PDB file of C-alpha atoms in Angstrom:
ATOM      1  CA  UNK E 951      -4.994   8.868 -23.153  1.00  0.00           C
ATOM      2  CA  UNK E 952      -8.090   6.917 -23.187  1.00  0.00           C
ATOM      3  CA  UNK E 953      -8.747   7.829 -26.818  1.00  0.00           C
ATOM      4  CA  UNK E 954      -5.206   7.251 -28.003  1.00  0.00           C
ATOM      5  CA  UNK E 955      -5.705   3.656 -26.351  1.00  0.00           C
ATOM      6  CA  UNK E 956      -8.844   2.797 -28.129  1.00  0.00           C
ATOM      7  CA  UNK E 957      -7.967   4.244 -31.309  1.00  0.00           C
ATOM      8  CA  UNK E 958      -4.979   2.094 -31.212  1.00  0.00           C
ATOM      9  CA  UNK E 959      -7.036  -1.041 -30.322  1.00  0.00           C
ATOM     10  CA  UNK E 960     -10.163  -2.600 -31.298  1.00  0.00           C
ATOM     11  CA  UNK E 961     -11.236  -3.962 -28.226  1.00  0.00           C
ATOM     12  CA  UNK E 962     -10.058  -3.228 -24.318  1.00  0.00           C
ATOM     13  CA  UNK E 963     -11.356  -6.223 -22.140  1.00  0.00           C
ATOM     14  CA  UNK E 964      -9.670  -5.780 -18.771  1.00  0.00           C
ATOM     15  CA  UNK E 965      -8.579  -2.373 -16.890  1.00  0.00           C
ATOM     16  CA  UNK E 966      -6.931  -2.689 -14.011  1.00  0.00           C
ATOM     17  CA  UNK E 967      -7.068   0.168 -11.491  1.00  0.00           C
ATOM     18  CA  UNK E 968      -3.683  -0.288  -9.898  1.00  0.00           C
ATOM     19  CA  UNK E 969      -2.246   3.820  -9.105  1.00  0.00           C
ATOM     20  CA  UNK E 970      -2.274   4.732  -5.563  1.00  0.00           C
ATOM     21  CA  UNK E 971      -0.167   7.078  -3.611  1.00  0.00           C
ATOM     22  CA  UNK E 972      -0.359   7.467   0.201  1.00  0.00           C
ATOM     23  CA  UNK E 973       0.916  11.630   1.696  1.00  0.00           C
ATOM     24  CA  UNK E 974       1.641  11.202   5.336  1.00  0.00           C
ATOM     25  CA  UNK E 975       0.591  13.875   8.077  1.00  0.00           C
ATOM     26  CA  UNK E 976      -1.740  14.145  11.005  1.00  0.00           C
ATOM     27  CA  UNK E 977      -5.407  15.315  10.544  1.00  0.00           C
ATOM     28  CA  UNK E 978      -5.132  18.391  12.036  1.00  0.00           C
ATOM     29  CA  UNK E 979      -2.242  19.342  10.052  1.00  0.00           C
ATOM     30  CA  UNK E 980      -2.757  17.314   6.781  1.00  0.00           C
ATOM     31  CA  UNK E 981      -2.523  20.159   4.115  1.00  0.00           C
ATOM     32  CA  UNK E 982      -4.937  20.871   1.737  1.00  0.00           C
ATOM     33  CA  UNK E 983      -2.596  20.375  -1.569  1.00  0.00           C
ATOM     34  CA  UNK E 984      -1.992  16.650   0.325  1.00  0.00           C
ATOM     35  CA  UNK E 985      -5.324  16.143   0.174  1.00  0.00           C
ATOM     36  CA  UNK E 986      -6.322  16.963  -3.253  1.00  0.00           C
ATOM     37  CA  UNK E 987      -3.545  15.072  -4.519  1.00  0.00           C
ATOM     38  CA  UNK E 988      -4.303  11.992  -3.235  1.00  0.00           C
ATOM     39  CA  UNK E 989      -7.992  12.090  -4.122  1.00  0.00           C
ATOM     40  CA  UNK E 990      -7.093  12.783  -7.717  1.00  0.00           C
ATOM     41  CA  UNK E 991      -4.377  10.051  -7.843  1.00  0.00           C
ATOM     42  CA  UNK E 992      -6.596   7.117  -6.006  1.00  0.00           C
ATOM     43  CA  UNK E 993     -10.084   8.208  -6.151  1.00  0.00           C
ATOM     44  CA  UNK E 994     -10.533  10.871  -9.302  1.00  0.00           C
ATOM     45  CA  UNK E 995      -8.622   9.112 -11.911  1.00  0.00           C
ATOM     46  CA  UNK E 996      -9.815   5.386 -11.126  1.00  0.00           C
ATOM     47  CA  UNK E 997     -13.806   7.244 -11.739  1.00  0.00           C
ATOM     48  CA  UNK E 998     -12.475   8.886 -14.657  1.00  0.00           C
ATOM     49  CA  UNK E 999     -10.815   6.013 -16.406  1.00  0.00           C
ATOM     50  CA  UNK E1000     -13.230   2.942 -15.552  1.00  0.00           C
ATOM     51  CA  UNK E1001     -16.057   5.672 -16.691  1.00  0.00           C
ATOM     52  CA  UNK E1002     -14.600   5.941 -20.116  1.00  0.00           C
ATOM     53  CA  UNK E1003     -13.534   2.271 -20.250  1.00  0.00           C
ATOM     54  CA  UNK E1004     -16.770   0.971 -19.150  1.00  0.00           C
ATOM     55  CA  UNK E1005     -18.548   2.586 -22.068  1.00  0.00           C
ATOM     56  CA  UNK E1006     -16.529   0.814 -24.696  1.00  0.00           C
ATOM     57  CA  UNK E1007     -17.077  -2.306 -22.437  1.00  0.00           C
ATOM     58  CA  UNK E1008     -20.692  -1.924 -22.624  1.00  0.00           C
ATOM     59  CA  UNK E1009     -20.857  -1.288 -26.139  1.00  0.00           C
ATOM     60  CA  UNK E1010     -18.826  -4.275 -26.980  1.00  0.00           C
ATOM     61  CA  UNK E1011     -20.673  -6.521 -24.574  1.00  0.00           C
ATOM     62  CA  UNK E1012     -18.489  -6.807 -21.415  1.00  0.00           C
ATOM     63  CA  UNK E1013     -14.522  -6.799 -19.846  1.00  0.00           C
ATOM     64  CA  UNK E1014     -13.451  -7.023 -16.241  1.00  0.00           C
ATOM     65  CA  UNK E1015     -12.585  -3.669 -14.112  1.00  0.00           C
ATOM     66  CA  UNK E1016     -10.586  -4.595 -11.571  1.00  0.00           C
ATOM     67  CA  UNK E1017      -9.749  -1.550  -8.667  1.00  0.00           C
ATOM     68  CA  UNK E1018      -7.078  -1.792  -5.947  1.00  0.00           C
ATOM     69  CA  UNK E1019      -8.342  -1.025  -2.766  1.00  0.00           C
ATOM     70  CA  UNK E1020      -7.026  -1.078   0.680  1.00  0.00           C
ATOM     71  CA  UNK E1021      -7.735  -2.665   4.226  1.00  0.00           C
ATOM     72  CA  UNK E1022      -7.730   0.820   5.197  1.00  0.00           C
ATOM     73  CA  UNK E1023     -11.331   1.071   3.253  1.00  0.00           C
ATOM     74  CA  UNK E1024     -12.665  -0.605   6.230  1.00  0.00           C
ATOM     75  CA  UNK E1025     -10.519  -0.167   9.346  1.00  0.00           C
ATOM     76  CA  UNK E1026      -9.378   3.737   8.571  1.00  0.00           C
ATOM     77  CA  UNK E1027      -5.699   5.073   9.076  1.00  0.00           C
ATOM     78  CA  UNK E1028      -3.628   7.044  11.093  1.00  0.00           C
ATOM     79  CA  UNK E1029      -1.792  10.007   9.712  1.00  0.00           C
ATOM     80  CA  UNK E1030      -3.430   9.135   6.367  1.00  0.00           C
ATOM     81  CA  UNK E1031      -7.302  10.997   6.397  1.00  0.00           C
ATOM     82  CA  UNK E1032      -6.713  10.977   1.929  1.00  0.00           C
ATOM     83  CA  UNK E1033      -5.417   8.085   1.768  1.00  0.00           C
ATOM     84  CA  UNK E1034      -8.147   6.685   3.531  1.00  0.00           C
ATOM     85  CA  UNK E1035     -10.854   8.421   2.494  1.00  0.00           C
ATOM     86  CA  UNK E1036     -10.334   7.907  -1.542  1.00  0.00           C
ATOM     87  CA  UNK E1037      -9.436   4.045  -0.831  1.00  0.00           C
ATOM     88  CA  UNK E1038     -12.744   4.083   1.031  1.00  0.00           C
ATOM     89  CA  UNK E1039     -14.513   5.898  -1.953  1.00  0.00           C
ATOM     90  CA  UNK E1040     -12.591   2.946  -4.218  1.00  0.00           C
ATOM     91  CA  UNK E1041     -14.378   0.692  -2.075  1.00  0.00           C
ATOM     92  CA  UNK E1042     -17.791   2.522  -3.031  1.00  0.00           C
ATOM     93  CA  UNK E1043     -16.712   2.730  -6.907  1.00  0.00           C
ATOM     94  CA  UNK E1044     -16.527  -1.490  -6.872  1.00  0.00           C
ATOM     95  CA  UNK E1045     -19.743  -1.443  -5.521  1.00  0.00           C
ATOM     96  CA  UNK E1046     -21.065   1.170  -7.544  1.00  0.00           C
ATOM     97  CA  UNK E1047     -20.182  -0.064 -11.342  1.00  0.00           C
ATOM     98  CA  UNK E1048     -20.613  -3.871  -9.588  1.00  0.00           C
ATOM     99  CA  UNK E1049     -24.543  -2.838  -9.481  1.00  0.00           C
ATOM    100  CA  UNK E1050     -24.868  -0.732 -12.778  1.00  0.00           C
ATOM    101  CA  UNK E1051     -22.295  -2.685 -14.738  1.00  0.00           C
ATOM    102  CA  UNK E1052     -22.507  -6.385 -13.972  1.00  0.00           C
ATOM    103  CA  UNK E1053     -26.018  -6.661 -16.172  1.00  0.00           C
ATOM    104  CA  UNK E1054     -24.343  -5.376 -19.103  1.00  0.00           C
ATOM    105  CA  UNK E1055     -21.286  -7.897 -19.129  1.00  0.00           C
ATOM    106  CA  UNK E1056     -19.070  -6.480 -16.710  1.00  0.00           C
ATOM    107  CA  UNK E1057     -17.875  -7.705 -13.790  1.00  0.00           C
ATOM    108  CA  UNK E1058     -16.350  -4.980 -11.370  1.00  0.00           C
ATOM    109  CA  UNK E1059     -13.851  -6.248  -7.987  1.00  0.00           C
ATOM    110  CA  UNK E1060     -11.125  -4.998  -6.030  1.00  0.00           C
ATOM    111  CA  UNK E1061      -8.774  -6.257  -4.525  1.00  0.00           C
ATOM    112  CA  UNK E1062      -7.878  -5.154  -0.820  1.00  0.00           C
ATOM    113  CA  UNK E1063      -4.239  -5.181  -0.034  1.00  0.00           C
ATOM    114  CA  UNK E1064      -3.084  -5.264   3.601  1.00  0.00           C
ATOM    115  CA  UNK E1065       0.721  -4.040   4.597  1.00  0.00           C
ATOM    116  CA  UNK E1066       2.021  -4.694   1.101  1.00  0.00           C
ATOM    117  CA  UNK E1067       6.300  -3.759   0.725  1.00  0.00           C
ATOM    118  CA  UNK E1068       6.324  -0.792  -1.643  1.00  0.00           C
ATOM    119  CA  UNK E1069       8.117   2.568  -2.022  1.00  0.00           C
ATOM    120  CA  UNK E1070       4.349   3.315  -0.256  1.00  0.00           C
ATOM    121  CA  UNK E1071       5.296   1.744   2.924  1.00  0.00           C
ATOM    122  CA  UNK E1072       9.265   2.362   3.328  1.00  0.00           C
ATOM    123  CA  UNK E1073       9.066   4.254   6.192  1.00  0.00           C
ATOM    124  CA  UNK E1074       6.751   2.028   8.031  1.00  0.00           C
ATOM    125  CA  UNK E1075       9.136  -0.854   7.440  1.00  0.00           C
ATOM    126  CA  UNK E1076      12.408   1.102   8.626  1.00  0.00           C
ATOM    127  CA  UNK E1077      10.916   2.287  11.526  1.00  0.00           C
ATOM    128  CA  UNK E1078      11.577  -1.239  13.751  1.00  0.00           C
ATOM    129  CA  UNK E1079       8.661  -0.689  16.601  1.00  0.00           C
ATOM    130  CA  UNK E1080       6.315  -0.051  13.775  1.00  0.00           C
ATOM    131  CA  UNK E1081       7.365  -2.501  11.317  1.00  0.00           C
ATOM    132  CA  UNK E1082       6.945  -5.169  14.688  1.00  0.00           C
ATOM    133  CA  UNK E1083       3.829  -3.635  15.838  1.00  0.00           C
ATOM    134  CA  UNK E1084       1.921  -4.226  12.173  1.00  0.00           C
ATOM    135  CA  UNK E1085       4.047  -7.478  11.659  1.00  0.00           C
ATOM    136  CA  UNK E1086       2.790  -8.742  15.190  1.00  0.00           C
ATOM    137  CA  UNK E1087      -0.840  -8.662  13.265  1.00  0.00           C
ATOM    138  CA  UNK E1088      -0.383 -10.134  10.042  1.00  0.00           C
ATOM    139  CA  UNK E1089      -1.241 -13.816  10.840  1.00  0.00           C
ATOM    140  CA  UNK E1090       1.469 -15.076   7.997  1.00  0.00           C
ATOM    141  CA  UNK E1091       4.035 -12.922   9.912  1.00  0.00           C
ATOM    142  CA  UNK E1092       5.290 -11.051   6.778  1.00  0.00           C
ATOM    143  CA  UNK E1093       4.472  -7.997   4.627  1.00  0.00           C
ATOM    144  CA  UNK E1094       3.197  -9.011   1.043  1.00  0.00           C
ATOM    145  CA  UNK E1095       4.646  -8.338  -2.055  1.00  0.00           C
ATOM    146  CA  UNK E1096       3.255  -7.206  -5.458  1.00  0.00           C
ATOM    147  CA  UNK E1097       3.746 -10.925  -6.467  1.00  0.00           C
ATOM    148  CA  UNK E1098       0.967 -12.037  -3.702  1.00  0.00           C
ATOM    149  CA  UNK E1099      -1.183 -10.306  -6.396  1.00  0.00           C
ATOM    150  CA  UNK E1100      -0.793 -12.407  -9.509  1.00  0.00           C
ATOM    151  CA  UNK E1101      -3.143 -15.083  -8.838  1.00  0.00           C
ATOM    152  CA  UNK E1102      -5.780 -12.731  -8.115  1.00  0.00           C
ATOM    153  CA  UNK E1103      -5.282 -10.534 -10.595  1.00  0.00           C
ATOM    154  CA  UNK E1104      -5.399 -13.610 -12.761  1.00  0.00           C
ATOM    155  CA  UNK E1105      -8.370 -14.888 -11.422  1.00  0.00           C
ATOM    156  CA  UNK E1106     -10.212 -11.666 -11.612  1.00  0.00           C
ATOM    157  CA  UNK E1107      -9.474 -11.198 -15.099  1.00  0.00           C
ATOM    158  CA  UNK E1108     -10.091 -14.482 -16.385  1.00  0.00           C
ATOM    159  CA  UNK E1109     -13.506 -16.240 -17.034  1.00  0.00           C
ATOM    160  CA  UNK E1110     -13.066 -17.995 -13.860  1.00  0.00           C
ATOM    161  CA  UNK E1111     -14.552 -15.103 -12.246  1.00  0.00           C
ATOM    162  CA  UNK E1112     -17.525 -14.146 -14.810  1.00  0.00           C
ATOM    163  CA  UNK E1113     -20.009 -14.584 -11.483  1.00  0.00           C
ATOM    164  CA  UNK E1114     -17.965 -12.559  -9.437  1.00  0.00           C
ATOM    165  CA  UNK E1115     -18.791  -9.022  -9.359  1.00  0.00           C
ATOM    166  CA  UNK E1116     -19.325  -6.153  -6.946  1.00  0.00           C
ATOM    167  CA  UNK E1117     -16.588  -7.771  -4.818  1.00  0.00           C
ATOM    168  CA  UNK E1118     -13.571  -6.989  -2.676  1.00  0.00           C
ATOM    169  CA  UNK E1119     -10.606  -9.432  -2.069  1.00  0.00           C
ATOM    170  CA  UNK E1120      -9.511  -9.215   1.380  1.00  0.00           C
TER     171      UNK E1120
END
């Protein structure tokens, strides 16, 4: 895929590192093919495809890699151990190609959603004593949406941000 891309353009200036999926099952019983999944969904393929972006990047002088992280990279989970862990190990990638990257042109963020209203967190939302309980500490009182994301995906990507790097959005 990332050959077809650049084959089919000259120059790729901004990735954004937007796939995540989220398997739902206690520790002690969280499966090992839930696991694995996960980790190559939201940790595997984010390395794989900044890896190969960032060379072009750095042999055309720069771009913006922008990864989607989670609050959970910093406060943990409950029910979700891979969900956790490879939004954590996001969290380490910004960080990562932040400090390798940034002197050759590229400036490396995330962005670190709270309790955002996707197909990720349906069951969370129907479940009323849940949905009140998380609600109860969001200090805007309201789940975001994808659209609370413009503006920083914006500013991330733009030249606004060319001192910005190695950081995470909260």
């Amino acid at each position: 895929m990332v050959k077809k891309v650049l084959e089919e353009n000259d120059r790729i200036d901004i990735l954004v590192n937007n796939a995540g999926m989220i398997l739902r099952k206690p520790a002690a019983e969280h499966p090992d093919e839930y696991w694995f999944k996960v980790i190559d969904v939201n940790l595997n393929a984010q390395f794989l495809l900044s890896r190969e972006f960032g060379k072009h990047m750095i042999e055309k002088g720069g771009g913006k890699i922008i990864f989607t992280c989670s609050l959970l990279s910093f406060q943990g989970g409950v029910n979700v151990p891979g969900y956790t862990a490879s939004k954590s190990g996001v969290a380490g990638l910004v960080r990562a190609f932040g400090n390798e990257w940034g002197s050759k042109g590229i400036c490396v963020n995330g962005l670190a959603p709270g309790y955002i209203a996707t197909n990720n967190t349906q069951a969370l939302r129907e479940d009323p004593e849940r949905s009140k309980s998380i609600l109860d500490r969001i200090p805007i009182g309201r789940w975001g949406t994808p659209d609370d994301f413009k503006g920083p995906i914006v500013f991330l990507a733009s030249k606004a941000s060319d001192y910005v790097n190695g950081t995470i959005l909260l």
